[in-house]
């Protein structure tokens, strides 16, 4: 009996010792806390959405299943059968197509085509520019580095609106007027250039190219130059150095970029509406939105399938970054960057890059500015221009929106203040959480808990914004504190956590453990190691984890459109309201205001900390 007690005591001591040792590691504590939090903030909404796919909802959906003896609130697989396996003939022009093809399989094919193309475009364009800025002596670095983030700062749907406004003409689509190209220059663009697969993919690729620029550029900027210099000393050809050294090092960032852009493109709604609907080119997100108001169960099935595709890409990324290959490129050694001399090709490449950026980043701003000061659409003469939509005090005679210009409107300033407060709150929570998640995942890399937290931190991005907002709106009815600003801040912080977590994980995987180990040996506390050692070294990558959520929040529409109370309108919902009412001048002016505010915030952060959205790649 005594021997048994002694054995139990020994076992308890061992267990207590292991427990103390486990919790003495800050990474373990961080992972446990975020595992519990993310289960509630990500898995619960996900499970709620899956439950909606088998629930009969009120309205038209309940009437459609009444003949089956079902009523609102019952569970059924009818939605799956109707969406995926319906054989009723439909179609047009004598071509018979199943209802499932029209509602699901056709849009699924279009979605995959657009998402894959946009992802490749973003990585190719953004990664190439990041390489030119960090690894060559190309001219105009400051201009390129600053202007390249403009397409991401602008809401994607305003880029789509610019594309439509510039290229549309009476010969294609359902439009009845000519755009700038046709009206001013008499050039009528073909349909494939204005609407459908190509423009949707191009606009999304350009919009998300800054992802690749920031993530890949940050890795290239901080990697140890000795790796490439050693190969150069051995007279290794430059192309082989890029293929065998540079590309493998940036592979985690490339996969993260692909994952972000693919998931974003799959859930994009506004761009396909503007550039696809006029020629009936539908994707999953547009069909999901149309079904949300009528057959919600089918809409949630589409959302679940979109998430499933994102999970596949996530697992691929997980498999590569958790492999036994090491991506450590920042150590205590030299970080001097060896740049490639472009020689005679410098000026031509720089000019081509500047011209491209002027077309995709500056020309839209000029177009928005012009559209915000013209009185009658389509007339660009000086006599038809006015600043009243900006600073006018009495606009009743124009029959346009408010009675004052946006800079004198109390509603606009209130919406701006609310937008800034929401963006700052979301960025602080998401950015700080992203750094901690990155630290925990990197330090416990390969463990089951680290893999779970890493996956859970990215789940929100795989969920379409419209569905994500709708689910949290439903959750708020059961959670008393989840109301008003708390609801918006929680949704925004969780939704944009993937930006910060990807940035944090990439930065921590790149950082050698030797750096922190030296501080541990000298007895430096964990919080001081984070603030005095780790954060200063990877400041540019970490700050991008704060700035990206803030930029995204400032220009977000789909996520908040169902959640924003009418008494606290944010700028993007106000912009949408003006556009829907046909007050394009106010809408374009507010769009420019959003871009100006984001650039101003970026400038202030740059002056105070030396970092910015584009600073991560060293422009």
Short mmCIF file of C-alpha atoms in Angstrom, two decimals, residues 155-158 269-271 274 289 422 465-466 469 488 491 496 551-564 569-580 594:
data_model
loop_
_atom_site.label_atom_id
_atom_site.label_comp_id
_atom_site.label_asym_id
_atom_site.label_seq_id
_atom_site.Cartn_x
_atom_site.Cartn_y
_atom_site.Cartn_z
CA UNK A 155 -11.35 49.31 -52.94
CA UNK A 156 -11.28 46.61 -55.62
CA UNK A 157 -14.75 47.47 -56.80
CA UNK A 158 -13.71 51.07 -57.53
CA UNK A 269 -18.13 39.91 -55.12
CA UNK A 270 -18.09 43.49 -56.38
CA UNK A 271 -15.55 43.03 -59.19
CA UNK A 274 -19.32 45.12 -62.34
CA UNK A 289 -25.37 36.80 -52.94
CA UNK A 422 -12.82 50.92 -36.20
CA UNK A 465 -17.09 38.29 -46.26
CA UNK A 466 -20.85 38.43 -46.82
CA UNK A 469 -20.78 39.06 -41.54
CA UNK A 488 -17.78 45.45 -35.83
CA UNK A 491 -15.59 40.79 -36.87
CA UNK A 496 -8.07 40.37 -40.83
CA UNK A 551 -5.91 49.50 -44.85
CA UNK A 552 -8.28 46.59 -45.45
CA UNK A 553 -10.69 47.81 -42.78
CA UNK A 554 -10.73 51.38 -44.13
CA UNK A 555 -11.81 50.20 -47.60
CA UNK A 556 -13.99 47.21 -46.56
CA UNK A 557 -17.59 47.06 -47.70
CA UNK A 558 -18.86 43.47 -47.99
CA UNK A 559 -17.88 42.51 -44.44
CA UNK A 560 -19.59 45.44 -42.70
CA UNK A 561 -22.55 46.16 -44.97
CA UNK A 562 -24.89 43.93 -42.91
CA UNK A 563 -23.46 45.00 -39.53
CA UNK A 564 -23.09 48.79 -39.62
CA UNK A 569 -22.29 54.83 -41.04
CA UNK A 570 -18.71 54.22 -42.17
CA UNK A 571 -17.22 55.79 -45.29
CA UNK A 572 -17.48 52.70 -47.51
CA UNK A 573 -21.18 52.15 -46.79
CA UNK A 574 -21.80 55.87 -47.37
CA UNK A 575 -19.94 55.58 -50.68
CA UNK A 576 -22.15 52.65 -51.66
CA UNK A 577 -25.31 54.56 -50.71
CA UNK A 578 -24.32 57.52 -52.89
CA UNK A 579 -23.40 55.25 -55.82
CA UNK A 580 -26.71 53.35 -55.59
CA UNK A 594 -10.50 57.17 -48.20
#
